[in-house]
Amino acid sequence: MASRRRPSRASSSRSTPQTPSTPLPQREFVGDGAAGRSLQDKYQLAVSNVPRHIDFTTIKKAFETVLRPRVGPNQDFPIHFTLQLDQPDPRRPKDKNRGTGVIYLNDGKFARFLAARVNEYPIKIGDYEVLFQRQDGSLSRALQASYRRPPISREALERKKKNQEALGHEVRVLSVQFGIEGRDRKSFAVEWEGDYNPDAAPKRGRPQNHNKSHAYLKFNEGREGENPRSLQIEISGHSQPEKDILGGTQPEAEILRITIPMNQIRSLENGWVDGMPFIMIRLYNPPSFEKKPRYPSLKGDPKTDFKHSWQRLGNLEPAHERVVAFASKVLRLVITSDPTHLDNFIKMSRFVRLPRLAISLHADIARRDLFSRKRLDEVQAMSSKFPWAVIFQCDTLLRNCLLLPWEILQLKGEINRLVSIGAGFAEEVLKLFVVLVPNLYENQETALDCLRRAETECNNRGPYDEQSNRVIRLFGPDFEERFIRVAFGDEGGALYRHDWEINNSKFLEKRVGTILKHGLKIGGRHFEFLAYSGSGLRQHSFWFVSPFTHPIFGEVNAEKIRIGLGNFSKVIREPARYGARISQAFSSTDPSVEMQPHEIQMIPDIERETEVQYGDHEQEAIKSRTLNWTDGHGTLSPDLADEIWQRLCELRPKRVKSRPETEEEVRPRAFQIRLGGYKGVVSVDYRLQGKRLIQLRESMKKFDAPHSRGIEISEAFNRPSPMYLNRPLIMLLDTLGVKKSAFVKLQDEAIEKTQVALNHPESSAYLMEMYELGKAFELPSLLTRLSRYGLQKLHGRDPFFRKLLSCSLYHVKREIKYHARIPGKSLCSEPNGIA
């Protein structure tokens, strides 16, 4: 049966739009505003009378002609829609669709307008006039998320067009060189070079097809009108051998890419060598490397075809792998001699506000193989004879390119002399040397002179206040260096982040997974994965251990340590929970007192049958649930609390605090503890006066560890802590019927208080203390003293303090925006300007 066609209305008094369809009047469907649209609006319409013999692309273009007119003065946002057509009947092979479908609109008012007035403004596709009908139904989560995002504004569209016009040029790159720059900035040693000049003869050591590749420098335009974020060098035509189905090898065309974030560019220089221009780029942190197939398999869906299309790499080729850890912060690009390419780069760099292009003073550019395999092996052989702490400092000098391999070899005799005095003394001298060595050129001294100066300036330092954990304390201070905490991060130390365009999974599997599975070698010692703590896992850091022989425990390795922590049989088949239970032993704690079995008492949890109403409507069902009101909470006697506090003050004398008005010592009445397999918070129970007793509950028990009876303190509370909302708590309270306006009011109050707090030193100190900003440097107390000494004007005029407060404001607002960290109503007194 042929698709139903509506009768022609040429004889009607009403004018009929001709094909192509006339865009709807803009004043009629401005909508409710892009940012404030509600998902409850009726923006789901049923579509019928669609021509079945026309492909989807043509139909969608006809819809765009009507629904997406050009942005005019009366419409700030275009109409966004998603069209879905039903699959064709398999018995009709010539049909492209079934003639029906659904359209989703981002504007409820326009959806109602379109359904009501489609007769006046029809969408015509050939001789067919598409029909619309309102339809109820819930949207998928993906559609809801896409419609919550505001459409692109007119300013963003104009900015994107401007970026495309200014950054639409490419600069031809003939050679990419990574190397080491002399301290005087007048020499450059090439450690790796990629030749991409097809007219030049292949260089020695390069494959025959290496310089058949082409390289271009360009700027990433950014998404949806954003400012450019990175400078990219794309290398096309690169071939990677790959096995075919017959067992042979054939080259697979790939595109390599070097990505340099804008904020990582330290400086730019331009110069000429042998009649060829070059651009020198100095970086704060190394760039990233990616690749993708030159001819990828596409499915026709842009959402999936270009998602994770690039794969992250650790290096560009096997020869680059040897030097990538040492020579990646200075990049030299030899570009074509055509002057338009250099002019285009200068214009684009000025447009994106990169550092001004200076004139290069490099007079000596050569290949020296400073980090050859032979020299690296000589450094490793030299350092292997030192104590491990000294080996680690030598490796720091090498990995951070503070000294070249031949310079480290020249220090062998001096380091031997320091080790003969004492391994600890040598370690302290080398730590100071690492700080002083970057200024060799400014101080006009050699590495040997600098090391001797570090020896004369080195004084005994410490001991430092540093929290340890149960496992390290178990084996004693002589074996502390057998444990290391390794943090995995991107270039510059940033955490690994998800990227829509780049697939990091294989890169992380190779870079991180290999180390977690097989361990790593540092200074001649092999370290194997041990465990992680809860806070460390959020920072992507893990504990590793180097196997050793202990006089009491014998041979110790990672597996033996994990078995000795306790009985994990209840969670051994649940990897996530098993890891969380082990991490309890690696939490940073301070030791306090040892308990005897009779001093540890078990008490029952307080559980009550409670009626809970779900939702904010009276007709909602009220359900009865058994709630635990003492989950994770125990008690202890006042005498035991005082004994614990006295032990903590012996470890850290700075803990002692007193009230200014009475000079009475403030003793904590609550502690966050770890005791064997128990964890939680204990508070003082004054009914246990005169006893040395701690009472634990079953809800505090995570695993069995009967032989560990030492109370470890994670935190001591000598004053009330501020209460904060977060996303999970807000979702829970919203489900239980708390009105959304209450959360919005608290959020507005928090932002307003943050703004006001920047006007007075005491208020700023309270804000920093509340959000734990500058706590390690005692900035809150510094601002409080400024207020007491009458230096309020310095707080607002000094550039350092202004920048400090600006960063604090940015941090607080970011916490509120992305983590919903909103302070609750405080019952404590607040300084003027806050309350």
XYZ file of N, CA and C in Angstrom, residues 317-478:
486
model
N 57.988 5.819 18.535
C 58.556 4.644 17.884
C 59.545 4.002 18.843
N 60.024 2.776 18.568
C 60.965 2.114 19.493
C 62.222 2.934 19.778
N 62.770 3.619 18.778
C 63.975 4.411 19.021
C 63.701 5.600 19.933
N 62.463 6.076 19.944
C 62.092 7.213 20.791
C 61.886 6.796 22.241
N 61.619 5.513 22.474
C 61.314 5.030 23.816
C 62.491 5.225 24.772
N 63.720 5.102 24.283
C 64.898 5.195 25.150
C 65.074 6.586 25.730
N 64.734 7.622 24.981
C 65.025 8.995 25.421
C 63.789 9.758 25.855
N 62.588 9.161 25.722
C 61.372 9.926 26.003
C 61.292 10.349 27.462
N 61.910 9.572 28.364
C 61.859 9.925 29.790
C 62.823 11.046 30.138
N 63.796 11.336 29.265
C 64.828 12.320 29.586
C 64.726 13.581 28.738
N 64.397 13.436 27.469
C 64.436 14.567 26.542
C 63.076 14.769 25.904
N 62.153 15.392 26.647
C 60.804 15.631 26.121
C 60.290 17.034 26.412
N 61.100 17.858 27.060
C 60.616 19.187 27.430
C 61.096 20.293 26.497
N 61.951 19.943 25.541
C 62.415 20.903 24.544
C 62.195 20.272 23.174
N 61.442 20.962 22.342
C 61.037 20.436 21.042
C 61.459 21.433 19.967
N 62.120 20.925 18.931
C 62.573 21.779 17.831
C 61.926 21.291 16.535
N 61.221 22.205 15.853
C 60.506 21.879 14.621
C 61.164 22.616 13.461
N 61.665 21.860 12.504
C 62.191 22.453 11.276
C 61.044 22.494 10.278
N 60.691 23.699 9.815
C 59.533 23.852 8.933
C 60.009 24.181 7.526
N 59.085 24.184 6.595
C 59.411 24.455 5.203
C 59.900 25.889 5.023
N 60.707 26.079 3.982
C 61.283 27.407 3.743
C 60.289 28.392 3.147
N 59.089 27.936 2.817
C 58.056 28.838 2.309
C 57.691 29.846 3.401
N 57.904 31.138 3.157
C 57.689 32.130 4.242
C 56.253 32.215 4.718
N 55.284 31.819 3.902
C 53.888 31.908 4.334
C 53.600 30.987 5.518
N 54.286 29.864 5.599
C 54.047 28.927 6.703
C 54.495 29.536 8.029
N 55.677 30.171 8.036
C 56.136 30.806 9.268
C 55.238 31.986 9.627
N 54.805 32.753 8.647
C 53.900 33.869 8.910
C 52.573 33.373 9.488
N 52.063 32.263 8.953
C 50.808 31.709 9.471
C 50.961 31.267 10.921
N 52.108 30.671 11.262
C 52.314 30.249 12.645
C 52.367 31.459 13.573
N 53.048 32.515 13.139
C 53.139 33.712 13.974
C 51.750 34.305 14.208
N 50.929 34.364 13.148
C 49.583 34.919 13.284
C 48.732 34.050 14.212
N 48.790 32.729 14.046
C 47.984 31.840 14.883
C 48.448 31.874 16.336
N 49.757 31.934 16.569
C 50.248 31.975 17.948
C 49.835 33.268 18.642
N 49.794 34.378 17.895
C 49.326 35.633 18.486
C 47.832 35.588 18.759
N 47.086 34.911 17.881
C 45.634 34.839 18.054
C 45.268 34.074 19.325
N 46.000 33.013 19.614
C 45.706 32.218 20.818
C 46.516 32.695 22.019
N 47.276 33.806 21.852
C 48.003 34.438 22.952
C 49.063 33.530 23.565
N 49.833 32.896 22.704
C 50.984 32.141 23.170
C 52.109 33.109 23.504
N 53.147 32.637 24.213
C 54.294 33.517 24.490
C 54.875 34.094 23.194
N 55.355 35.296 23.284
C 55.872 35.987 22.105
C 57.053 35.223 21.515
N 57.091 35.146 20.177
C 58.133 34.407 19.475
C 59.430 35.213 19.513
N 60.429 34.686 20.246
C 61.715 35.370 20.368
C 62.689 34.840 19.323
N 63.829 35.501 19.216
C 64.874 35.092 18.274
C 65.785 34.076 18.963
N 65.997 32.941 18.330
C 66.811 31.882 18.924
C 68.288 32.230 18.842
N 69.022 31.905 19.911
C 70.463 32.142 19.962
C 71.260 30.866 19.793
N 70.610 29.777 19.372
C 71.293 28.495 19.234
C 72.321 28.562 18.112
N 73.599 28.407 18.488
C 74.663 28.401 17.496
C 75.193 27.000 17.240
N 74.922 26.068 18.181
C 75.439 24.709 18.070
C 74.267 23.741 18.152
N 73.957 23.087 17.051
C 72.885 22.092 17.003
C 73.483 20.815 16.420
N 73.546 19.770 17.238
C 74.200 18.538 16.791
C 73.592 17.351 17.514
N 73.878 16.161 16.995
C 73.447 14.910 17.614
C 74.599 14.366 18.448
N 74.402 14.250 19.751
C 75.495 13.867 20.650
C 75.247 12.570 21.395
N 74.039 12.048 21.378
C 73.715 10.802 22.090
C 74.109 10.900 23.565
N 73.630 11.949 24.211
C 73.944 12.132 25.625
C 73.335 11.039 26.489
N 72.194 10.500 26.057
C 71.519 9.449 26.821
C 71.583 8.126 26.059
N 72.743 7.801 25.573
C 72.928 6.524 24.877
C 72.813 5.377 25.865
N 72.543 4.200 25.338
C 72.382 3.035 26.200
C 73.654 2.748 26.981
N 74.818 2.985 26.377
C 76.087 2.721 27.052
C 76.249 3.629 28.269
N 75.945 4.928 28.116
C 76.130 5.859 29.230
C 75.119 5.602 30.344
N 73.886 5.237 29.984
C 72.890 4.932 31.015
C 73.294 3.691 31.805
N 73.868 2.698 31.122
C 74.333 1.494 31.825
C 75.492 1.820 32.758
N 76.373 2.730 32.362
C 77.492 3.115 33.229
C 76.999 3.807 34.494
N 75.986 4.656 34.368
C 75.421 5.321 35.553
C 74.773 4.308 36.480
N 74.056 3.353 35.898
C 73.406 2.335 36.723
C 74.438 1.461 37.430
N 75.494 1.102 36.743
C 76.538 0.290 37.370
C 77.224 1.050 38.501
N 77.420 2.356 38.331
C 78.059 3.158 39.377
C 77.164 3.262 40.608
N 75.884 3.596 40.392
C 74.994 3.833 41.527
C 74.605 2.553 42.245
N 74.732 1.398 41.595
C 74.320 0.141 42.236
C 75.190 -0.202 43.435
N 76.368 0.412 43.554
C 77.259 0.131 44.673
C 76.958 0.985 45.898
N 76.033 1.960 45.763
C 75.699 2.857 46.870
C 74.522 2.291 47.666
N 74.290 2.806 48.876
C 73.046 2.472 49.603
C 71.821 2.910 48.804
N 70.684 2.249 49.068
C 69.520 2.473 48.213
C 69.025 3.919 48.294
N 69.077 4.549 49.460
C 68.623 5.943 49.582
C 69.467 6.866 48.715
N 70.775 6.589 48.610
C 71.652 7.395 47.751
C 71.366 7.092 46.287
N 71.103 5.830 45.962
C 70.747 5.454 44.587
C 69.505 6.217 44.136
N 68.536 6.355 45.022
C 67.291 7.044 44.670
C 67.557 8.506 44.324
N 68.442 9.177 45.061
C 68.754 10.576 44.774
C 69.518 10.707 43.458
N 70.414 9.775 43.159
C 71.119 9.794 41.871
C 70.136 9.593 40.726
N 69.163 8.714 40.931
C 68.151 8.489 39.901
C 67.285 9.729 39.714
N 67.055 10.476 40.794
C 66.301 11.730 40.691
C 67.046 12.741 39.823
N 68.358 12.830 40.000
C 69.149 13.740 39.172
C 69.081 13.367 37.699
N 69.064 12.074 37.424
C 69.055 11.612 36.033
C 67.678 11.753 35.406
N 66.632 11.296 36.104
C 65.280 11.278 35.525
C 64.740 12.683 35.291
N 65.104 13.629 36.140
C 64.628 14.999 35.977
C 65.561 15.853 35.128
N 66.577 15.206 34.530
C 67.532 15.908 33.653
C 68.208 17.075 34.367
N 68.416 16.930 35.668
C 69.153 17.965 36.395
C 70.636 17.893 36.065
N 71.125 16.684 35.842
C 72.492 16.460 35.393
C 72.491 15.454 34.262
N 73.450 15.574 33.377
C 73.611 14.619 32.291
C 74.351 13.388 32.805
N 74.237 12.247 32.109
C 74.917 11.033 32.596
C 76.414 11.214 32.838
N 77.123 11.897 31.922
C 78.566 12.061 32.108
C 78.871 12.962 33.300
N 77.976 13.890 33.635
C 78.195 14.732 34.813
C 78.008 13.938 36.102
N 77.056 13.007 36.101
C 76.862 12.160 37.286
C 78.063 11.243 37.482
N 78.624 10.727 36.382
C 79.795 9.855 36.489
C 80.991 10.601 37.077
N 81.099 11.897 36.820
C 82.200 12.671 37.375
C 82.099 12.857 38.884
N 80.896 12.667 39.444
C 80.693 12.846 40.887
C 80.891 11.556 41.676
N 81.329 10.494 41.024
C 81.429 9.193 41.680
C 82.333 9.244 42.911
N 83.517 9.823 42.782
C 84.442 9.864 43.916
C 83.916 10.672 45.080
N 83.266 11.820 44.792
C 82.736 12.663 45.861
C 81.579 11.984 46.589
N 80.723 11.281 45.842
C 79.601 10.578 46.480
C 80.125 9.429 47.342
N 81.182 8.721 46.873
C 81.777 7.662 47.680
C 82.292 8.220 49.004
N 82.901 9.400 48.978
C 83.410 10.020 50.202
C 82.277 10.342 51.165
N 81.138 10.858 50.628
C 79.993 11.173 51.485
C 79.393 9.912 52.091
N 79.341 8.828 51.314
C 78.792 7.574 51.835
C 79.680 7.015 52.935
N 80.982 7.182 52.806
C 81.892 6.687 53.848
C 81.672 7.415 55.170
N 81.224 8.671 55.115
C 80.897 9.399 56.348
C 79.626 8.826 56.972
N 78.660 8.492 56.138
C 77.401 7.944 56.631
C 76.345 7.988 55.538
N 75.595 6.903 55.416
C 74.579 6.844 54.362
C 73.499 7.899 54.571
N 73.092 8.115 55.825
C 72.074 9.124 56.100
C 72.557 10.525 55.787
N 73.825 10.794 56.114
C 74.394 12.106 55.813
C 74.493 12.326 54.305
N 74.919 11.293 53.581
C 75.008 11.408 52.121
C 73.636 11.652 51.499
N 72.616 11.006 52.048
C 71.264 11.206 51.519
C 70.813 12.647 51.724
N 71.067 13.222 52.904
C 70.656 14.595 53.179
C 71.402 15.592 52.287
N 72.691 15.337 52.046
C 73.462 16.234 51.183
C 72.932 16.188 49.758
N 72.632 14.994 49.268
C 72.126 14.869 47.899
C 70.733 15.470 47.757
N 69.929 15.404 48.796
C 68.611 16.048 48.744
C 68.761 17.556 48.572
N 69.674 18.149 49.309
C 69.923 19.572 49.164
C 70.558 19.877 47.806
N 71.409 18.980 47.331
C 72.042 19.149 46.028
C 71.017 19.173 44.907
N 69.981 18.348 45.023
C 68.907 18.323 44.022
C 68.213 19.678 43.950
N 68.115 20.380 45.073
C 67.476 21.696 45.098
C 68.385 22.772 44.503
N 69.700 22.648 44.712
C 70.636 23.688 44.292
C 71.088 23.539 42.843
N 71.077 22.326 42.310
C 71.708 22.076 41.011
C 71.023 22.785 39.836
N 69.716 23.125 39.856
C 69.157 23.842 38.699
C 69.768 25.224 38.467
N 70.462 25.793 39.464
C 71.008 27.143 39.340
C 72.518 27.133 39.064
N 73.009 26.073 38.436
C 74.448 25.997 38.166
C 74.917 27.139 37.281
N 74.168 27.420 36.205
C 74.619 28.438 35.247
C 74.556 29.824 35.874
N 73.500 30.111 36.637
C 73.380 31.425 37.260
C 74.485 31.650 38.295
N 74.849 30.588 39.013
C 75.884 30.712 40.034
C 77.294 30.540 39.473
N 77.400 30.190 38.181
C 78.691 30.007 37.512
C 79.585 29.030 38.278
N 79.063 27.851 38.516
C 79.814 26.828 39.219
C 79.577 25.481 38.551
N 80.463 24.544 38.792
C 80.329 23.201 38.247
C 79.493 22.346 39.180
N 79.123 21.148 38.695
C 78.331 20.240 39.522
C 79.106 19.816 40.765
N 80.434 19.630 40.637
C 81.245 19.236 41.788
C 81.289 20.349 42.833
N 81.446 21.591 42.393
C 81.445 22.712 43.340
C 80.097 22.829 44.044
N 79.035 22.605 43.305
C 77.696 22.704 43.901
C 77.484 21.614 44.942
N 77.975 20.395 44.680
C 77.830 19.309 45.643
C 78.606 19.609 46.921
N 79.790 20.180 46.789
C 80.567 20.528 47.977
C 79.908 21.668 48.753
N 79.286 22.591 48.052
C 78.565 23.663 48.733
C 77.356 23.110 49.483
N 76.685 22.118 48.883
C 75.547 21.482 49.561
C 75.997 20.790 50.839
N 77.208 20.227 50.827
C 77.719 19.560 52.027
C 77.955 20.555 53.153
N 78.478 21.730 52.803
C 78.742 22.734 53.837
C 77.460 23.360 54.376
N 76.406 23.435 53.534
C 75.149 24.050 53.959
C 74.202 23.058 54.613
N 74.533 21.780 54.511
C 73.603 20.761 55.022
C 73.706 20.691 56.538
N 72.592 20.846 57.203
C 72.493 20.695 58.648
C 71.547 19.551 58.952
N 71.656 19.035 60.141
C 70.721 17.978 60.544
C 69.314 18.545 60.598
N 68.414 17.881 59.939
C 67.035 18.355 59.867
C 66.106 17.264 60.376
N 64.984 17.700 60.979
C 64.016 16.732 61.447
C 64.167 16.497 62.941
N 63.503 15.496 63.481
C 62.582 14.626 62.719
C 61.313 15.357 62.305
N 60.750 14.948 61.179
C 59.541 15.565 60.663
C 58.311 14.812 61.158
N 57.221 15.576 61.351
C 55.957 14.954 61.730
C 55.357 14.273 60.507
N 55.372 12.980 60.506
C 54.875 12.236 59.352
C 54.091 11.033 59.840
N 52.838 10.916 59.441
C 52.037 9.766 59.817
C 52.488 8.541 59.040
N 52.560 7.426 59.728
C 52.925 6.157 59.110
C 51.685 5.278 59.086
N 51.859 3.971 58.940
C 50.732 3.059 59.018
C 51.150 1.793 59.763
N 50.181 0.961 60.011
C 50.400 -0.218 60.847
C 51.454 -1.153 60.270
N 51.450 -1.349 58.979
C 52.343 -2.326 58.356
C 53.791 -1.880 58.459
N 54.071 -0.622 58.146
C 55.455 -0.141 58.183
C 55.989 -0.156 59.614
N 55.151 0.214 60.579
C 55.595 0.202 61.979
C 55.857 -1.214 62.469
N 55.188 -2.208 61.890
C 55.335 -3.588 62.342
C 56.765 -4.088 62.147
N 57.395 -3.695 61.037
C 58.728 -4.226 60.728
C 59.850 -3.337 61.229
N 59.547 -2.184 61.789
C 60.572 -1.347 62.398
C 61.206 -0.361 61.437
N 61.931 0.627 61.982
C 62.510 1.695 61.143
C 63.617 1.213 60.207
N 64.264 0.085 60.526
C 65.362 -0.389 59.675
C 64.873 -0.865 58.310
